Tab-separated table of C-alpha atoms and ligand atoms in Angstrom:
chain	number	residue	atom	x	y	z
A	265	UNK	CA	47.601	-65.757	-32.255
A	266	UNK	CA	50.444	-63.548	-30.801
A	267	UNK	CA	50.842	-60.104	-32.620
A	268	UNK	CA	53.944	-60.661	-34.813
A	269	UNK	CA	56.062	-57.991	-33.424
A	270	UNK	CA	59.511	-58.492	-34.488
A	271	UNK	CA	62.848	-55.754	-35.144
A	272	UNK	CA	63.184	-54.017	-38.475
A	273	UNK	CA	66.975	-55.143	-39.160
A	274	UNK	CA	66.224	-58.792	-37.905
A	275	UNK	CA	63.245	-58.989	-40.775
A	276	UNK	CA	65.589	-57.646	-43.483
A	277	UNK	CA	68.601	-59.953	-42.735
A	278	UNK	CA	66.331	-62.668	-42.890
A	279	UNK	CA	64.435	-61.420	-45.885
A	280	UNK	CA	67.369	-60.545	-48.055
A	281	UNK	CA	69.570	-63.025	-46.590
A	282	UNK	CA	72.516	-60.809	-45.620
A	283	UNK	CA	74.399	-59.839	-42.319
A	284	UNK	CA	73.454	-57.181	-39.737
A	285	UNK	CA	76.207	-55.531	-41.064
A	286	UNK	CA	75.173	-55.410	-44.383
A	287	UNK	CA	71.889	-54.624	-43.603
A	288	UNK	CA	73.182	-51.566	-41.256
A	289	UNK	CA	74.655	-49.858	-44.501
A	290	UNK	CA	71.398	-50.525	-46.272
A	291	UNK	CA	69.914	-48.770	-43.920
A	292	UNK	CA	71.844	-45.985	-43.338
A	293	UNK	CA	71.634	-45.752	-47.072
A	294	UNK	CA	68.447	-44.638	-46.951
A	295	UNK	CA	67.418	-47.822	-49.158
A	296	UNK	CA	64.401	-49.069	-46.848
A	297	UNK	CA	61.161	-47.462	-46.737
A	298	UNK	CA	58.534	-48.415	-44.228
A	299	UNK	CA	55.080	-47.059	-44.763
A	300	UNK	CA	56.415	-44.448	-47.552
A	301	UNK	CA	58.755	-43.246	-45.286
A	302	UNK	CA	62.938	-43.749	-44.944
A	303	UNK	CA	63.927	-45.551	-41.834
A	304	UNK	CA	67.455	-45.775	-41.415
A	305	UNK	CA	66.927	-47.441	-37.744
A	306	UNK	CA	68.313	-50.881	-37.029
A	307	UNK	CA	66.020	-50.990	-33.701
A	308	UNK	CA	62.975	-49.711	-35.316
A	309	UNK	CA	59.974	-52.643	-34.653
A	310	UNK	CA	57.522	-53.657	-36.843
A	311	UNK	CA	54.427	-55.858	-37.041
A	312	UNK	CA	52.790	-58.110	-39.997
A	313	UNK	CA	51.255	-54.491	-41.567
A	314	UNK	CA	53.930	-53.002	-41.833
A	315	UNK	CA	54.615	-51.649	-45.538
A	316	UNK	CA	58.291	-52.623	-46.331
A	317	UNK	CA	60.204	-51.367	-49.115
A	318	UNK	CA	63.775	-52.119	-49.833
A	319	UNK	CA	64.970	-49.715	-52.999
A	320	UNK	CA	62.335	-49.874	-55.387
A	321	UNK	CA	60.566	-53.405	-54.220
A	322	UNK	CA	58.004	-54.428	-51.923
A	323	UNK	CA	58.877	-56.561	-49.067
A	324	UNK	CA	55.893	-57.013	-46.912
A	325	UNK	CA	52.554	-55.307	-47.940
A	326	UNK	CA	49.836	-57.303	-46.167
A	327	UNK	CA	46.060	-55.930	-45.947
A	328	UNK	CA	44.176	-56.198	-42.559
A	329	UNK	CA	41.479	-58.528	-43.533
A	330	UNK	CA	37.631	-59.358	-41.336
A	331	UNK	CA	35.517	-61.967	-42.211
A	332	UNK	CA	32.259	-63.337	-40.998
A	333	UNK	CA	31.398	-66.909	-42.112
A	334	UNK	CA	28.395	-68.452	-41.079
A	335	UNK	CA	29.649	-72.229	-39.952
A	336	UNK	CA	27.855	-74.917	-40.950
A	337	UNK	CA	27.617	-77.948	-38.563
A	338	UNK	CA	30.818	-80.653	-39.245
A	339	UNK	CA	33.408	-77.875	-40.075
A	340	UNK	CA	36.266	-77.752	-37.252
A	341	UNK	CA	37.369	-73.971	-36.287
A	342	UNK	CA	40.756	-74.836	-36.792
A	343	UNK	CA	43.051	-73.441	-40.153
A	344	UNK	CA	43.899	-77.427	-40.451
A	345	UNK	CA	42.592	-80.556	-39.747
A	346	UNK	CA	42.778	-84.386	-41.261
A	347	UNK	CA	39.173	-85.448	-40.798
A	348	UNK	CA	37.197	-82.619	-41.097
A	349	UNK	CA	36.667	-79.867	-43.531
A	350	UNK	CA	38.001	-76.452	-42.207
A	351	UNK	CA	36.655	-73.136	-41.500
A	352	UNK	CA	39.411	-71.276	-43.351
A	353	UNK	CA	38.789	-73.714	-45.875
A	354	UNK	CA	35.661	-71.973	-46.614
A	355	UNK	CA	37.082	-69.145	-47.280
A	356	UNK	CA	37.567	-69.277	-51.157
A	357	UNK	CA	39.494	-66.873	-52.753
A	358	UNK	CA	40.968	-65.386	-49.894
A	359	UNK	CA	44.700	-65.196	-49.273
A	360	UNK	CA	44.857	-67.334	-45.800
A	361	UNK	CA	47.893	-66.532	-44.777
A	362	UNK	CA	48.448	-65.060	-40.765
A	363	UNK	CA	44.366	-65.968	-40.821
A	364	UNK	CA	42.878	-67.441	-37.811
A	365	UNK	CA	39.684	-67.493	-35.947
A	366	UNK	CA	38.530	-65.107	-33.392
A	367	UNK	CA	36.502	-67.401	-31.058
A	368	UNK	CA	35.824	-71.066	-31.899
A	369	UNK	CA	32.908	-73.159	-31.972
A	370	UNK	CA	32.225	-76.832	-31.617
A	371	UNK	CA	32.487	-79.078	-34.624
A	372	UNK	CA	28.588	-79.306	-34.458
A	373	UNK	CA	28.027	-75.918	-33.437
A	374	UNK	CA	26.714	-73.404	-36.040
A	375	UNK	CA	26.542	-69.592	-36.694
A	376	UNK	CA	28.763	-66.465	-36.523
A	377	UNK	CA	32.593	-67.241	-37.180
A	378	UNK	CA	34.802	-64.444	-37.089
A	379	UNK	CA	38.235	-64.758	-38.961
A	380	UNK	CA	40.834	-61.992	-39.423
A	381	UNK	CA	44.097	-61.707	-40.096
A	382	UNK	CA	45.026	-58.844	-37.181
A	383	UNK	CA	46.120	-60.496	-34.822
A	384	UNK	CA	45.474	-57.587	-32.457
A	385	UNK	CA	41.952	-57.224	-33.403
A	386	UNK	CA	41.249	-60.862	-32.220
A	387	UNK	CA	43.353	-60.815	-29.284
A	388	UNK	CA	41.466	-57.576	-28.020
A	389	UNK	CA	38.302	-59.333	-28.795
A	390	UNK	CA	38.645	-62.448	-27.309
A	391	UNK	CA	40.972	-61.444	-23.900
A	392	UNK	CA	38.760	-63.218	-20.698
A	393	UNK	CA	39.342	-58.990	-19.563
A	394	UNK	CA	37.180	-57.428	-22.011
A	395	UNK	CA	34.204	-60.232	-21.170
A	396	UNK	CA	32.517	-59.314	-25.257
A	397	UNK	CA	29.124	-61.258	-25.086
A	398	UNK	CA	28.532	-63.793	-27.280
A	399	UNK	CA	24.894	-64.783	-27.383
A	400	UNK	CA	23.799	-68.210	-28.800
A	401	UNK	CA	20.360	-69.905	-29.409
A	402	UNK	CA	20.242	-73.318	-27.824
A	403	UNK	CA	17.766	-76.566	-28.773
A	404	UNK	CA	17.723	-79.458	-26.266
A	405	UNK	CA	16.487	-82.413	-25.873
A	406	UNK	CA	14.002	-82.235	-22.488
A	407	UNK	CA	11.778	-79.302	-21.727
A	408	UNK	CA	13.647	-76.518	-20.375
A	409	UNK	CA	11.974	-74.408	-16.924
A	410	UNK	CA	12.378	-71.052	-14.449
A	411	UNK	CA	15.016	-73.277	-12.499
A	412	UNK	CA	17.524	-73.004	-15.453
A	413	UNK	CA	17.844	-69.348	-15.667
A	414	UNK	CA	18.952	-68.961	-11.300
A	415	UNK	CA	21.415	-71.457	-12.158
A	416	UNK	CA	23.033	-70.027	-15.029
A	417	UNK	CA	22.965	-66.804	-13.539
A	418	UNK	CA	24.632	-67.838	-10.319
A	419	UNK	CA	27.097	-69.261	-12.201
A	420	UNK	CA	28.312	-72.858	-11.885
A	421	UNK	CA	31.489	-74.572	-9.956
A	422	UNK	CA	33.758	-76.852	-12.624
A	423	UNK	CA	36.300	-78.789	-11.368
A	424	UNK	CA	38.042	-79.262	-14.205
A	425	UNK	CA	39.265	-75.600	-14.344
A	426	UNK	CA	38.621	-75.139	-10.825
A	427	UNK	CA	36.803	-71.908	-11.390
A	428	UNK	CA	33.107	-71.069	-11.720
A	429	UNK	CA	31.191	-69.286	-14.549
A	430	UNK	CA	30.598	-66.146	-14.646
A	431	UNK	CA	26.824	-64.995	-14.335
A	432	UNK	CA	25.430	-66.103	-17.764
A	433	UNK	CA	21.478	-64.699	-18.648
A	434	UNK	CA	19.393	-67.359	-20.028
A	435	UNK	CA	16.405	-66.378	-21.676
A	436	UNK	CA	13.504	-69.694	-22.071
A	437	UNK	CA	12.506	-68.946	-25.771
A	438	UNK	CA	10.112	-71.807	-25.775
A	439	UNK	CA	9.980	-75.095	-24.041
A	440	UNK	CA	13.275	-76.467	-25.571
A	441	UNK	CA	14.994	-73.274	-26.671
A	442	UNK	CA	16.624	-71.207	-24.827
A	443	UNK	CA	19.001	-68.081	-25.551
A	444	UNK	CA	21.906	-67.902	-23.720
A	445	UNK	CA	24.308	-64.701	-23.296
A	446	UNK	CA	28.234	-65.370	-22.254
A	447	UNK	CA	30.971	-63.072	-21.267
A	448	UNK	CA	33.220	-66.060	-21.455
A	449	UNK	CA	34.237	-69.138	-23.474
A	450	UNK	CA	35.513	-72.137	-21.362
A	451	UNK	CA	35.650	-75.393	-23.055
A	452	UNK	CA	31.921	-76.710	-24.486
A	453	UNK	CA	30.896	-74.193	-21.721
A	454	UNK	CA	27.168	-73.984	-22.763
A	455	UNK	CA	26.783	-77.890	-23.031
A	456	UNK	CA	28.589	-78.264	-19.643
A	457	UNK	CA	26.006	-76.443	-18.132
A	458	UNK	CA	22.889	-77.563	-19.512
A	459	UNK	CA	24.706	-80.946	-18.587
A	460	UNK	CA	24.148	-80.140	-15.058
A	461	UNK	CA	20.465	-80.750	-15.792
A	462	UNK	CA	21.119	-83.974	-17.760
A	463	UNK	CA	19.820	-81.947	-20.432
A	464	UNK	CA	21.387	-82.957	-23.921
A	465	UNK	CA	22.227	-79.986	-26.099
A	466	UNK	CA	20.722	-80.947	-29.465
A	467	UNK	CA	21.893	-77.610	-31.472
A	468	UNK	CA	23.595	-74.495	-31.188
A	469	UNK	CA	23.459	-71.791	-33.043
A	470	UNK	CA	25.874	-68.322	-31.978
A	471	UNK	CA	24.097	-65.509	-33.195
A	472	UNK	CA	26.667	-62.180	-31.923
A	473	UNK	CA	29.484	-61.129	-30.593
A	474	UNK	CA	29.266	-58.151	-28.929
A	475	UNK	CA	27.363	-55.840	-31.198
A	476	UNK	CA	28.210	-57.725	-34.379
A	477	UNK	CA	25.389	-60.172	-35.617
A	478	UNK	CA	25.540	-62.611	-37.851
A	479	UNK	CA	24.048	-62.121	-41.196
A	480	UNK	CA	20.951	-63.211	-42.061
A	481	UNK	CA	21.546	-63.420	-45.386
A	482	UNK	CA	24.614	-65.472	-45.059
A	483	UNK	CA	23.526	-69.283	-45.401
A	484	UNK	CA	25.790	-72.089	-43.910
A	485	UNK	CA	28.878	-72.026	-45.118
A	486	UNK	CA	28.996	-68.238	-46.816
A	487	UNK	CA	31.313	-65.614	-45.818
A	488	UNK	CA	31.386	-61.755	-46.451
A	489	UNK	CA	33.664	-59.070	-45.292
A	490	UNK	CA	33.015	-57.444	-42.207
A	491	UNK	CA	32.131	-53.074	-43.038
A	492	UNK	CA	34.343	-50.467	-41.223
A	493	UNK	CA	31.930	-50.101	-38.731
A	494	UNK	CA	31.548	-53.980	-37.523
A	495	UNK	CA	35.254	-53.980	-37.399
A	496	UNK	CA	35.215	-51.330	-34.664
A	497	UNK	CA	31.674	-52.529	-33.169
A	498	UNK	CA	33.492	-55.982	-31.533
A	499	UNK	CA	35.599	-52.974	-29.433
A	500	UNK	CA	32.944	-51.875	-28.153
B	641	URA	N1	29.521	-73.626	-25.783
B	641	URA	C1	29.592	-74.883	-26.270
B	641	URA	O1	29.359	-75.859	-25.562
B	641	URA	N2	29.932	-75.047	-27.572
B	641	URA	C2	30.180	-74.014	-28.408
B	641	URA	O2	30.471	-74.219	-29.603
B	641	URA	C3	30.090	-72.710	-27.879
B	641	URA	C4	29.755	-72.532	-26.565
């Protein structure tokens, strides 16, 4: 989701349905406030958190907001979705507006789900530049050996996006789980390349991004707010 960057007098004509003209006098009124402070600039840009004030009433006053939800298998990470239950859905008692999901997983994937409402935060998080790790504990259906962790570490060719993977560490947990650290998130990446082996994924489970782990005490389908310091440990 795009950071909504947008010009102070185009918001305010919209919002209070009036001209540019009109809205130039309100301005150089000294009538708007943004952030507890007069702004009598047409030009002036904003963004979603922007505090907005027009005389004595609030126009805009939204709250950054960080979730982490552990999803359950059969929830879609999508905000809607006719056939299956939602991840945002989840989310009860939270305002879901501008919220969207930092990272998806597979309809019968499980585990950490991040969901914000900063649009910056997410974009930052999940950019293919910043290559964040995202580890994930894998279950599948044959015996797993030495050979797998070469290959995933060389990387592997896919046509479909004509590109190959970056190196991925694969760790053999025991003979049919494996842990498996990413620095990218192409399309069911992690089944694609235990495919390669004819090797059936049976679950998988994300347990981080970056530095941020999922809760233990979250069970499926629980959410909590992220603390100050999670927010800032996905930057790192
Ligand atoms: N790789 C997959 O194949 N599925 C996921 O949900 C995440 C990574």
């Amino acid at each position: 989701m795009q950071s909504k960057r947008s010009r102070l007098d185009q918001f305010l004509a919209k919002r209070l349905q009036q001209p540019k003209k009109a809205i130039r006098l309100i301005l150089l009124a000294g009538r708007v406030q943004l952030d507890g402070v007069i702004c009598k600039d047409m030009d002036r840009q904003i963004d979603e958190f922007t505090h907005i004030c027009f005389d004595e009433k609030t126009l805009q006053n939204n709250r950054k907001q960080y979730y982490m939800l552990h999803k359950p298998v059969g929830v879609v990470s999508a905000t809607i979705d006719d056939i299956h239950q939602t991840a945002l859905s989840l989310l009860r008692g939270v305002d879901l507006d501008l919220m969207h999901i930092a990272g998806r997983l597979d309809l019968n994937s499980t585990g950490l789900l991040l969901i914000t409402n900063d649009s910056k935060w997410s974009q930052a998080l999940m950019a293919p530049e910043t290559k964040v790790s995202k580890q994930y504990l894998v279950t599948l259906e044959n015996p797993i050996d030495e050979s797998y962790i070469s290959a995933f570490n060389e990387g592997m060719y896919f046509d479909y996006e004509d590109s190959t993977t970056l190196p991925a560490q694969l760790i053999i947990v025991s003979d049919f789980q494996a842990r498996v650290t990413l620095q990218e998130g192409k399309y069911h990446q992690i089944k694609r390349m235990f495919g390669r082996f004819r090797n059936p994924v049976v679950a998988l489970h994300r347990e981080s991004i970056g530095n941020l782990v999922l809760d233990k005490a979250l069970v499926p389908g629980h959410f909590r707010h992220l603390t100050d310091s999670e927010i800032n440990l996905t930057q790192t």
